Coordinates of C-alpha atoms in Angstrom, one line a residue:
Chain A
M174 CA 26.1 -6.3 -15.9
S175 CA 26.6 -2.6 -16.6
F176 CA 26.7 -0.1 -13.8
Y177 CA 26.0 2.7 -16.3
T178 CA 22.8 1.0 -17.6
I179 CA 21.6 0.2 -14.0
K180 CA 22.2 3.9 -13.1
A181 CA 20.1 5.0 -16.0
L182 CA 17.2 2.6 -15.1
V183 CA 17.3 3.8 -11.5
L184 CA 17.4 7.4 -12.6
R185 CA 14.2 6.8 -14.5
Y186 CA 12.6 5.4 -11.3
L187 CA 13.8 8.4 -9.3
Y188 CA 12.3 10.8 -11.9
L189 CA 9.1 8.9 -11.7
Y190 CA 8.9 9.3 -7.9
T191 CA 9.9 12.9 -7.8
R192 CA 7.5 13.7 -10.7
T193 CA 4.5 12.0 -9.0
P194 CA 4.6 12.7 -5.2
V195 CA 1.4 10.7 -4.8
R196 CA 3.6 7.6 -5.2
I197 CA 5.4 8.5 -2.1
V198 CA 2.1 8.1 -0.2
E199 CA 2.4 4.4 -1.0
L200 CA 5.9 4.3 0.5
I201 CA 4.9 6.2 3.6
F202 CA 1.2 5.7 4.2
W203 CA 0.8 1.9 4.4
P204 CA 3.9 1.3 6.5
L205 CA 2.8 4.1 8.8
V206 CA -0.7 2.6 9.2
H207 CA 0.8 -0.7 10.1
L208 CA 3.1 0.8 12.6
L209 CA 0.3 2.8 14.3
V210 CA -2.0 -0.2 14.5
W211 CA 0.7 -2.7 15.8
G212 CA 2.3 0.0 18.0
Y213 CA -0.9 1.0 19.8
L214 CA -1.9 -2.7 20.1
T215 CA 1.5 -3.3 21.7
R216 CA 1.0 -0.5 24.2
F217 CA -2.5 -1.7 25.0
L218 CA -1.2 -5.3 25.7
Q219 CA 1.7 -4.0 27.7
Q220 CA -0.6 -2.0 30.0
N221 CA -3.5 -4.5 30.3
V222 CA -2.3 -8.1 30.2
G223 CA -0.3 -8.1 33.4
D224 CA 3.2 -8.8 34.5
D225 CA 3.2 -12.4 33.3
F226 CA 2.9 -11.2 29.8
P227 CA 6.4 -10.9 28.2
H228 CA 7.7 -7.3 28.1
E229 CA 9.4 -8.2 24.8
I230 CA 5.9 -7.7 23.3
T231 CA 7.6 -4.8 21.6
F232 CA 8.8 -7.3 19.0
L233 CA 5.5 -6.6 17.3
I234 CA 6.9 -3.2 16.4
G235 CA 10.2 -4.7 15.3
A236 CA 8.3 -7.2 13.2
V237 CA 6.4 -4.4 11.4
I238 CA 9.7 -2.7 10.6
L239 CA 11.5 -5.8 9.4
W240 CA 8.5 -7.1 7.5
D241 CA 8.3 -3.8 5.6
I242 CA 12.0 -4.2 4.6
L243 CA 11.1 -7.5 2.9
F244 CA 7.9 -6.2 1.4
R245 CA 9.5 -3.0 0.0
A246 CA 12.4 -5.0 -1.5
Q247 CA 9.9 -7.4 -3.2
Q248 CA 7.8 -4.4 -4.4
G249 CA 10.9 -2.7 -5.8
V250 CA 11.4 -5.6 -8.2
A251 CA 7.8 -6.3 -9.1
I252 CA 6.5 -2.8 -9.3
F253 CA 9.5 -1.7 -11.4
F254 CA 8.4 -4.1 -14.1
L255 CA 4.8 -3.1 -13.9
E256 CA 5.7 0.6 -14.2
D257 CA 7.1 -0.3 -17.6
V258 CA 3.9 -2.2 -18.5
W259 CA 1.6 0.6 -17.4
S260 CA 3.5 3.2 -19.3
R261 CA 3.8 1.0 -22.5
N262 CA 7.5 1.4 -22.2
L263 CA 8.3 -2.3 -22.0
L264 CA 9.4 -2.7 -25.6
N265 CA 11.6 0.4 -25.4
I266 CA 13.5 -1.1 -22.5
F267 CA 13.8 -4.7 -23.8
A268 CA 14.7 -3.5 -27.3
A269 CA 17.5 -1.4 -25.8
P270 CA 20.9 -2.8 -24.9
V271 CA 19.7 -3.9 -21.4
T272 CA 20.6 -7.4 -20.2
N273 CA 18.5 -9.4 -17.7
A274 CA 21.3 -8.7 -15.2
D275 CA 21.1 -5.0 -15.8
Y276 CA 17.4 -5.0 -15.4
L277 CA 17.4 -7.1 -12.2
G278 CA 20.3 -5.1 -10.8
S279 CA 18.3 -1.9 -11.2
T280 CA 15.3 -3.4 -9.5
Y281 CA 17.4 -4.6 -6.6
A282 CA 18.8 -1.1 -6.2
V283 CA 15.3 0.4 -6.3
G284 CA 14.1 -2.2 -3.8
M285 CA 16.9 -1.3 -1.5
M286 CA 16.1 2.4 -1.7
R287 CA 12.4 1.7 -1.1
A288 CA 13.2 -0.4 1.9
G289 CA 15.7 2.2 3.1
V290 CA 13.1 5.0 3.0
T291 CA 10.4 3.2 4.8
S292 CA 12.6 1.5 7.4
V293 CA 14.3 4.8 8.4
M294 CA 10.9 6.4 8.7
L295 CA 9.5 3.5 10.7
A296 CA 12.5 3.3 13.0
G297 CA 12.3 7.0 13.7
L298 CA 8.6 7.0 14.4
S299 CA 8.7 3.8 16.5
A300 CA 11.4 5.4 18.7
L301 CA 9.4 8.6 19.0
L302 CA 6.0 7.1 19.6
Y303 CA 6.7 3.8 21.4
S304 CA 10.3 4.2 22.7
F305 CA 11.2 1.2 20.5
N306 CA 14.8 1.4 19.6
V307 CA 15.5 -0.7 16.5
F308 CA 19.2 -0.5 17.3
Q309 CA 18.7 -2.7 20.4
L310 CA 19.0 -5.4 17.8
S311 CA 22.7 -4.3 17.7
W312 CA 25.0 -5.9 15.1
A313 CA 22.4 -8.5 14.3
L314 CA 20.4 -5.8 12.5
I315 CA 22.9 -6.1 9.6
P316 CA 22.4 -9.8 8.8
F317 CA 18.6 -9.4 9.5
V318 CA 18.3 -6.6 7.0
F319 CA 20.6 -8.3 4.5
N320 CA 18.6 -11.5 4.6
L321 CA 15.3 -9.8 4.3
L322 CA 16.5 -7.7 1.3
I323 CA 17.7 -10.9 -0.5
F324 CA 14.5 -12.8 0.2
G325 CA 12.5 -9.8 -0.9
W326 CA 14.4 -9.6 -4.2
A327 CA 13.9 -13.3 -4.7
L328 CA 10.1 -13.0 -4.1
G329 CA 10.1 -10.0 -6.4
M330 CA 11.7 -12.0 -9.2
I331 CA 9.2 -14.8 -8.7
S332 CA 6.3 -12.4 -8.7
T333 CA 7.5 -10.7 -11.9
A334 CA 8.1 -14.1 -13.6
L335 CA 4.6 -15.2 -12.8
I336 CA 3.2 -11.9 -14.1
V337 CA 5.1 -12.2 -17.3
R338 CA 4.0 -15.8 -17.8
W339 CA 0.3 -15.3 -16.9
G340 CA -0.1 -11.8 -18.3
P341 CA -1.5 -8.5 -17.0
A342 CA -4.4 -10.3 -15.3
A343 CA -1.9 -11.6 -12.8
E344 CA -0.7 -8.1 -11.8
T345 CA -2.2 -8.4 -8.3
L346 CA 0.5 -11.0 -7.6
A347 CA 2.9 -8.1 -7.3
W348 CA 1.2 -7.3 -4.0
A349 CA -0.1 -10.7 -3.1
V350 CA 3.0 -12.9 -3.2
P351 CA 4.6 -11.7 0.1
F352 CA 1.3 -12.2 1.9
F353 CA 1.1 -15.8 0.6
I354 CA 4.1 -16.6 2.8
Q355 CA 3.4 -14.2 5.7
P356 CA 1.3 -16.7 7.8
F357 CA 4.3 -19.1 7.7
A358 CA 7.0 -16.6 8.1
A359 CA 6.7 -16.2 11.9
V360 CA 6.5 -12.5 11.5
Y361 CA 4.3 -11.8 14.6
Y362 CA 4.4 -15.2 16.4
P363 CA 7.0 -17.9 16.9
V364 CA 7.3 -20.9 14.6
D365 CA 6.4 -23.2 17.5
Y366 CA 2.9 -21.9 17.5
L367 CA 2.3 -23.3 14.0
P368 CA 1.0 -26.8 13.4
T369 CA 3.9 -29.2 12.9
A370 CA 3.5 -29.5 9.1
L371 CA 3.4 -25.8 8.7
Q372 CA 6.5 -25.5 10.9
W373 CA 8.4 -27.3 8.2
V374 CA 7.1 -24.8 5.7
A375 CA 8.3 -22.0 8.0
K376 CA 11.7 -23.6 8.2
L377 CA 12.0 -23.4 4.5
L378 CA 11.5 -19.7 4.5
P379 CA 14.7 -17.6 5.3
C380 CA 12.7 -14.8 6.8
S381 CA 11.3 -17.0 9.5
Y382 CA 14.8 -17.3 11.0
V383 CA 15.2 -13.5 10.9
F384 CA 11.9 -12.9 12.8
E385 CA 12.7 -15.7 15.3
G386 CA 16.2 -14.2 15.7
M387 CA 14.8 -10.8 16.3
R388 CA 12.6 -12.1 19.1
D389 CA 15.6 -13.9 20.6
V390 CA 17.7 -10.7 20.6
L391 CA 14.9 -8.7 22.1
K392 CA 14.2 -11.4 24.8
D393 CA 17.7 -12.6 25.7
G394 CA 20.0 -10.3 23.9
V395 CA 21.5 -13.4 22.2
V396 CA 22.1 -13.6 18.5
N397 CA 21.7 -17.1 17.0
W398 CA 24.3 -16.9 14.3
G399 CA 23.8 -20.5 13.3
E400 CA 20.2 -19.9 12.4
L401 CA 21.1 -16.7 10.6
G402 CA 23.6 -18.9 8.6
I403 CA 20.8 -21.2 7.6
A404 CA 18.7 -18.2 6.5
T405 CA 21.6 -17.0 4.4
G406 CA 22.1 -20.4 2.9
L407 CA 18.4 -20.7 2.0
N408 CA 18.5 -17.2 0.6
V409 CA 21.3 -18.2 -1.8
V410 CA 19.1 -21.1 -3.0
Y411 CA 16.0 -18.9 -3.4
L412 CA 17.9 -16.1 -5.2
A413 CA 19.5 -18.6 -7.6
A414 CA 16.2 -20.4 -8.2
A415 CA 14.3 -17.1 -8.7
G416 CA 17.0 -15.9 -11.1
V417 CA 16.8 -19.1 -13.1
L418 CA 13.0 -18.9 -13.2
F419 CA 13.1 -15.2 -14.2
V420 CA 15.6 -15.9 -17.1
R421 CA 13.6 -18.9 -18.3
V422 CA 10.3 -17.0 -18.2
M423 CA 11.9 -14.1 -20.1
N424 CA 13.1 -16.6 -22.7
T425 CA 9.7 -18.1 -22.9
A426 CA 8.2 -14.6 -23.2
R427 CA 10.5 -14.0 -26.2
E428 CA 9.5 -17.3 -27.8
K429 CA 5.7 -16.8 -27.2
G430 CA 5.8 -13.0 -28.0
L431 CA 4.5 -12.2 -24.5
L432 CA 6.5 -9.0 -24.2
T433 CA 4.9 -7.6 -27.3
K434 CA 1.4 -8.6 -26.0
F435 CA 2.1 -6.7 -22.8
A436 CA 3.2 -3.7 -24.8
S437 CA 0.0 -3.7 -26.9
Q438 CA -2.4 -4.0 -23.9
Chain B
M134 CA 30.7 -5.8 -52.8
E135 CA 29.7 -4.5 -49.3
P136 CA 28.0 -7.2 -47.1
P137 CA 24.4 -6.2 -46.2
L138 CA 23.9 -4.3 -43.0
L139 CA 20.9 -6.5 -42.1
Q140 CA 20.6 -9.9 -43.5
V141 CA 17.4 -12.0 -42.8
R142 CA 17.3 -15.6 -44.1
D143 CA 14.4 -18.0 -44.0
L144 CA 13.0 -16.2 -41.0
T145 CA 10.0 -18.1 -39.5
K146 CA 7.9 -17.5 -36.5
K147 CA 5.2 -19.8 -35.3
F148 CA 2.9 -19.1 -32.3
G149 CA 1.3 -22.5 -31.6
N150 CA -0.3 -23.5 -34.9
V151 CA -0.3 -20.0 -36.3
T152 CA 2.6 -19.2 -38.6
S153 CA 3.1 -15.4 -38.4
V154 CA 6.3 -15.2 -40.5
N155 CA 7.0 -17.9 -43.0
G156 CA 10.5 -18.2 -44.5
V157 CA 11.1 -14.5 -45.0
S158 CA 14.4 -13.4 -46.5
F159 CA 15.6 -9.9 -47.3
D160 CA 18.8 -7.8 -47.1
I161 CA 19.3 -4.1 -46.4
G162 CA 22.4 -2.5 -47.7
D163 CA 24.4 0.2 -45.9
G164 CA 22.5 3.5 -46.0
E165 CA 19.4 2.0 -47.7
I166 CA 15.8 2.6 -46.7
L167 CA 13.8 -0.6 -47.1
G168 CA 10.0 -0.5 -46.8
L169 CA 8.3 -3.6 -45.2
L170 CA 4.8 -3.5 -46.5
G171 CA 1.7 -5.6 -46.1
A172 CA -1.8 -5.5 -44.6
N173 CA -2.5 -6.0 -40.9
G174 CA -1.4 -9.5 -40.0
A175 CA 1.1 -9.8 -42.8
G176 CA 3.9 -10.4 -40.2
K177 CA 5.7 -7.0 -40.5
T178 CA 5.7 -6.2 -36.8
T179 CA 6.6 -9.7 -35.8
A180 CA 9.5 -9.6 -38.3
I181 CA 10.7 -6.3 -36.8
N182 CA 10.4 -7.6 -33.3
M183 CA 12.6 -10.6 -34.2
V184 CA 15.2 -8.2 -35.7
L185 CA 15.1 -6.4 -32.3
G186 CA 15.5 -9.6 -30.4
I187 CA 12.2 -9.1 -28.5
V188 CA 10.7 -12.2 -30.2
T189 CA 12.8 -15.3 -30.7
P190 CA 12.5 -16.8 -34.3
T191 CA 11.3 -20.4 -34.7
G192 CA 13.7 -20.8 -37.6
G193 CA 16.1 -18.9 -39.9
H194 CA 18.7 -16.4 -38.9
I195 CA 19.4 -12.7 -38.6
E196 CA 22.7 -11.1 -39.1
V197 CA 23.2 -7.4 -38.2
F198 CA 26.5 -5.6 -39.0
G199 CA 27.8 -9.1 -40.0
K200 CA 27.1 -10.6 -36.6
E201 CA 24.6 -13.2 -35.6
L202 CA 21.9 -11.3 -33.7
M203 CA 21.0 -13.4 -30.8
A204 CA 24.6 -14.3 -29.9
N205 CA 25.6 -10.6 -30.0
R206 CA 22.3 -9.0 -29.1
I207 CA 23.5 -6.3 -26.6
E208 CA 26.5 -5.3 -28.7
V209 CA 24.3 -5.0 -31.8
L210 CA 21.5 -3.2 -30.1
R211 CA 23.9 -0.4 -29.0
S212 CA 24.1 0.6 -32.7
M213 CA 20.4 0.1 -33.4
N214 CA 17.3 1.9 -32.3
F215 CA 13.6 1.7 -33.0
C216 CA 10.4 3.7 -32.9
S217 CA 7.0 2.1 -32.9
T218 CA 3.5 3.6 -32.9
Y219 CA 2.7 0.9 -30.4
T220 CA 5.1 2.1 -27.7
Q221 CA 5.3 5.2 -25.6
L222 CA 7.8 6.8 -23.2
P223 CA 6.8 7.0 -19.6
G224 CA 4.1 9.7 -19.4
N225 CA 5.0 10.9 -16.0
L226 CA 8.5 12.1 -17.0
R227 CA 9.3 15.3 -18.7
V228 CA 10.5 15.1 -22.3
W229 CA 14.1 15.8 -21.4
Q230 CA 14.0 13.3 -18.6
N231 CA 12.9 10.5 -20.9
L232 CA 15.6 11.4 -23.4
K233 CA 18.2 11.6 -20.7
V234 CA 17.4 8.1 -19.4
F235 CA 17.5 6.5 -22.8
G236 CA 20.5 8.5 -23.8
Q237 CA 22.3 7.0 -20.8
I238 CA 21.1 3.5 -21.6
Y239 CA 22.5 3.9 -25.1
R240 CA 25.6 5.6 -23.7
V241 CA 25.2 8.7 -25.9
P242 CA 28.3 11.0 -25.7
N243 CA 27.6 14.7 -25.1
L244 CA 24.1 13.8 -24.2
K245 CA 22.8 17.2 -23.3
A246 CA 23.8 18.6 -26.7
R247 CA 22.4 15.6 -28.5
I248 CA 19.1 15.9 -26.8
D249 CA 18.8 19.5 -27.9
E250 CA 19.8 18.4 -31.4
V251 CA 17.2 15.7 -31.9
L252 CA 14.5 17.9 -30.4
E253 CA 15.4 20.6 -32.8
M254 CA 15.5 18.1 -35.7
L255 CA 11.9 17.0 -34.9
E256 CA 10.9 20.6 -34.2
I257 CA 9.8 20.0 -30.6
S258 CA 12.4 21.9 -28.7
H259 CA 9.7 24.0 -27.2
L260 CA 8.3 20.8 -25.5
K261 CA 11.5 20.0 -23.7
E262 CA 10.1 20.8 -20.2
R263 CA 6.7 19.4 -20.9
V264 CA 5.4 16.2 -19.2
S265 CA 5.4 13.5 -21.9
G266 CA 1.9 12.2 -21.0
E267 CA 0.5 15.7 -21.8
L268 CA 1.8 15.6 -25.4
S269 CA -0.6 15.2 -28.3
A270 CA -0.4 11.9 -30.3
G271 CA 1.7 13.6 -33.0
E272 CA 4.1 15.2 -30.4
G273 CA 4.4 11.8 -28.7
T274 CA 5.4 10.1 -31.9
R275 CA 8.0 12.8 -32.6
L276 CA 9.3 12.3 -29.0
N277 CA 9.6 8.5 -29.8
L278 CA 11.5 9.4 -32.9
C279 CA 13.8 11.6 -30.9
K280 CA 14.5 8.6 -28.6
A281 CA 15.2 6.5 -31.7
L282 CA 17.7 9.0 -33.1
L283 CA 19.5 9.7 -29.9
N284 CA 22.4 7.2 -30.3
R285 CA 22.9 8.0 -34.1
P286 CA 21.9 4.4 -34.9
R287 CA 23.5 2.6 -37.8
L288 CA 20.3 0.6 -38.2
L289 CA 16.9 2.2 -37.4
L290 CA 13.7 0.3 -37.3
L291 CA 10.6 2.5 -37.8
D292 CA 7.3 0.7 -37.3
E293 CA 4.5 2.9 -38.7
P294 CA 6.1 6.1 -37.6
T295 CA 3.6 8.4 -39.3
A296 CA 0.5 6.4 -38.2
S297 CA -0.9 9.0 -35.9
L298 CA 0.4 12.2 -37.5
D299 CA -1.4 14.8 -39.5
P300 CA -0.2 15.3 -43.1
D301 CA 1.9 18.3 -42.2
I302 CA 3.8 16.6 -39.4
A303 CA 4.0 13.3 -41.4
D304 CA 5.7 15.2 -44.2
K305 CA 8.2 16.7 -41.7
V306 CA 8.9 13.2 -40.3
R307 CA 9.5 11.8 -43.8
K308 CA 11.9 14.7 -44.5
V309 CA 13.8 13.9 -41.2
V310 CA 14.0 10.2 -42.1
K311 CA 15.5 11.1 -45.5
R312 CA 17.8 13.7 -43.9
I313 CA 19.3 11.3 -41.4
R314 CA 19.9 8.7 -44.1
D315 CA 21.5 11.3 -46.4
E316 CA 23.5 13.1 -43.7
E317 CA 24.3 10.3 -41.3
G318 CA 24.1 7.3 -43.6
T319 CA 21.6 5.6 -41.3
T320 CA 20.1 2.4 -42.7
I321 CA 16.4 2.2 -42.1
L322 CA 13.8 -0.6 -42.1
Y323 CA 10.4 1.2 -42.5
T324 CA 6.9 -0.2 -42.1
S325 CA 3.9 1.8 -43.0
H326 CA 0.3 1.5 -44.3
N327 CA 0.8 4.9 -45.9
M328 CA 1.9 4.2 -49.4
R329 CA 2.8 7.8 -50.0
D330 CA 5.3 7.5 -47.2
V331 CA 6.8 4.5 -48.9
E332 CA 6.9 6.0 -52.4
E333 CA 8.6 9.1 -51.0
V334 CA 11.0 7.5 -48.6
C335 CA 12.0 4.0 -49.5
D336 CA 14.6 2.8 -51.9
R337 CA 13.1 -0.7 -52.2
V338 CA 10.1 -2.4 -50.8
V339 CA 9.4 -5.9 -49.5
F340 CA 5.7 -6.8 -49.9
M341 CA 4.5 -9.3 -47.4
H342 CA 1.3 -11.2 -47.2
K343 CA 0.2 -13.8 -44.6
G344 CA 3.8 -14.1 -43.3
K345 CA 5.4 -14.6 -46.7
V346 CA 7.4 -12.3 -49.0
L347 CA 5.5 -11.8 -52.2
F348 CA 7.9 -9.5 -53.9
T349 CA 11.1 -7.4 -53.3
G350 CA 12.2 -4.6 -55.5
T351 CA 12.0 -0.8 -56.1
S352 CA 8.6 0.9 -56.3
E353 CA 8.8 0.9 -60.1
E354 CA 9.7 -2.8 -60.2
T355 CA 6.8 -3.6 -57.8
L356 CA 4.3 -1.7 -59.9
H357 CA 5.6 -3.5 -63.0
H358 CA 5.5 -6.9 -61.3
F359 CA 1.9 -6.5 -60.1
E360 CA 0.8 -4.5 -63.2
E361 CA -0.7 -1.8 -61.1
E362 CA -0.4 2.0 -61.3
S363 CA 0.3 2.8 -57.7
L364 CA 1.6 1.0 -54.6
E365 CA -1.7 1.7 -53.0
D366 CA -3.4 -0.3 -55.7
V367 CA -0.9 -3.1 -55.1
F368 CA -1.5 -3.0 -51.4
I369 CA -5.3 -3.2 -51.8
R370 CA -5.0 -6.0 -54.3
V371 CA -2.7 -8.0 -52.1
A372 CA -4.9 -7.4 -49.0
R373 CA -8.1 -8.4 -50.8
S374 CA -7.0 -11.2 -53.1
G375 CA -4.4 -12.8 -50.9
D376 CA -2.9 -14.7 -53.9
I377 CA -1.5 -12.2 -56.3
E378 CA 0.7 -14.7 -58.0
S379 CA -2.2 -17.0 -59.0
N380 CA -4.3 -14.0 -60.1
R381 CA -1.5 -12.7 -62.3
E382 CA -1.0 -16.1 -63.8
R383 CA -4.7 -16.4 -64.4
K384 CA -4.6 -13.0 -66.1
E385 CA -1.7 -13.9 -68.2
G386 CA -3.3 -17.2 -69.2
G387 CA -6.5 -15.4 -70.2
S388 CA -4.9 -12.7 -72.3

């Protein structure tokens, strides 16, 4: 892995965003819409459901912020690849001295930057509009964010691998893959509320431990480090499996000439 | 005797049941310009993509700078570059931004000066601040060529570099190609459907048809072998008959 190559690939992405401000809308607009919808729903529930309704309903706002970290990290990887497809630049990149590790490293960096931009904006606005302080998650915020970034990267690699394998017609997977798992990820409701079989699915997703953990911290102020350890362990498995899948699919793409097909479409 | 800069032996590529490249062999010596010719579907672009490592061969082997390609791909690619009519640089970026990004990827020293130099060489210095997507087809091709020349490649692969250019610009590009070979000793693998390009630029040609090499030699040797008066006539005959050797044999038998 070459830091110099990663820096060059990230630079290209930064140029792309500074050259086309409309892309920033995608980074700002949709997260903002989610925050407003869930934020005002939270306020409505707090004021109308009565005292027996848990005050920690604010977790919905926390969930919006944390989910966006995962989503933006995944998008960083998947959209990075698609940008090259859309601009017919794919062959220039893969015929250059760029290793798979360089390419993935730059997508991780971009994913982290995207997640950084939206989460800072969401954290600021949620404090301003709903008095929700994301820092009440205290030190647990660090492993929460870390785990969501890693899982986002893994999902991004899986999305990209599927797009490479199935061709441009599968582009929508870049946006769809995170939402395939969202119902089981315990983002807005606890795992216990899922049917038993689906609870097992949830337990196989690292992000479910983060969202459960977030609710625990907001409710009791207690961080369940054991569960976060499980999330980290699962993430190691997902990241390794996604990496193997990505490399295998890229090798298959070279064998079947899929990269050149992408370039000519 | 110097070993060839690029050595291709028994190169084969099958996509399912279709054999795109079938046992192709050729060498390119240091500082040589070799034309890879053939009609659409002859296997030229697939062969070039295998030399770039974008497509994995089904069989055979490729050595670049005396090193096996796939085992040393990244190291070898640092001293190579390519320009294809089928690729573009990101249209949203300015010309200098695209060149800066690729210059960094190829670790070009004194990058700023080199960018000015290649833009000057291709006579598009005035487009430096322009957005790449707003360039004409010809300007875009020259920008691609600038990218390909940035790292002063020892081996340059040019896939139909004059395909979208008007005769004036095509002539300038041919002159640049010869200049970089003469001044920098760059070795070039050149594909084109424009036989004038080939006659003017290439030292030798490899004629391909349906994935196989029909003939390798200088332009004169090729004309003599196929008993035609121009490479264009050879090209048309190869494309239409598909079996030059048997035609020639038939002709010889009948005379």
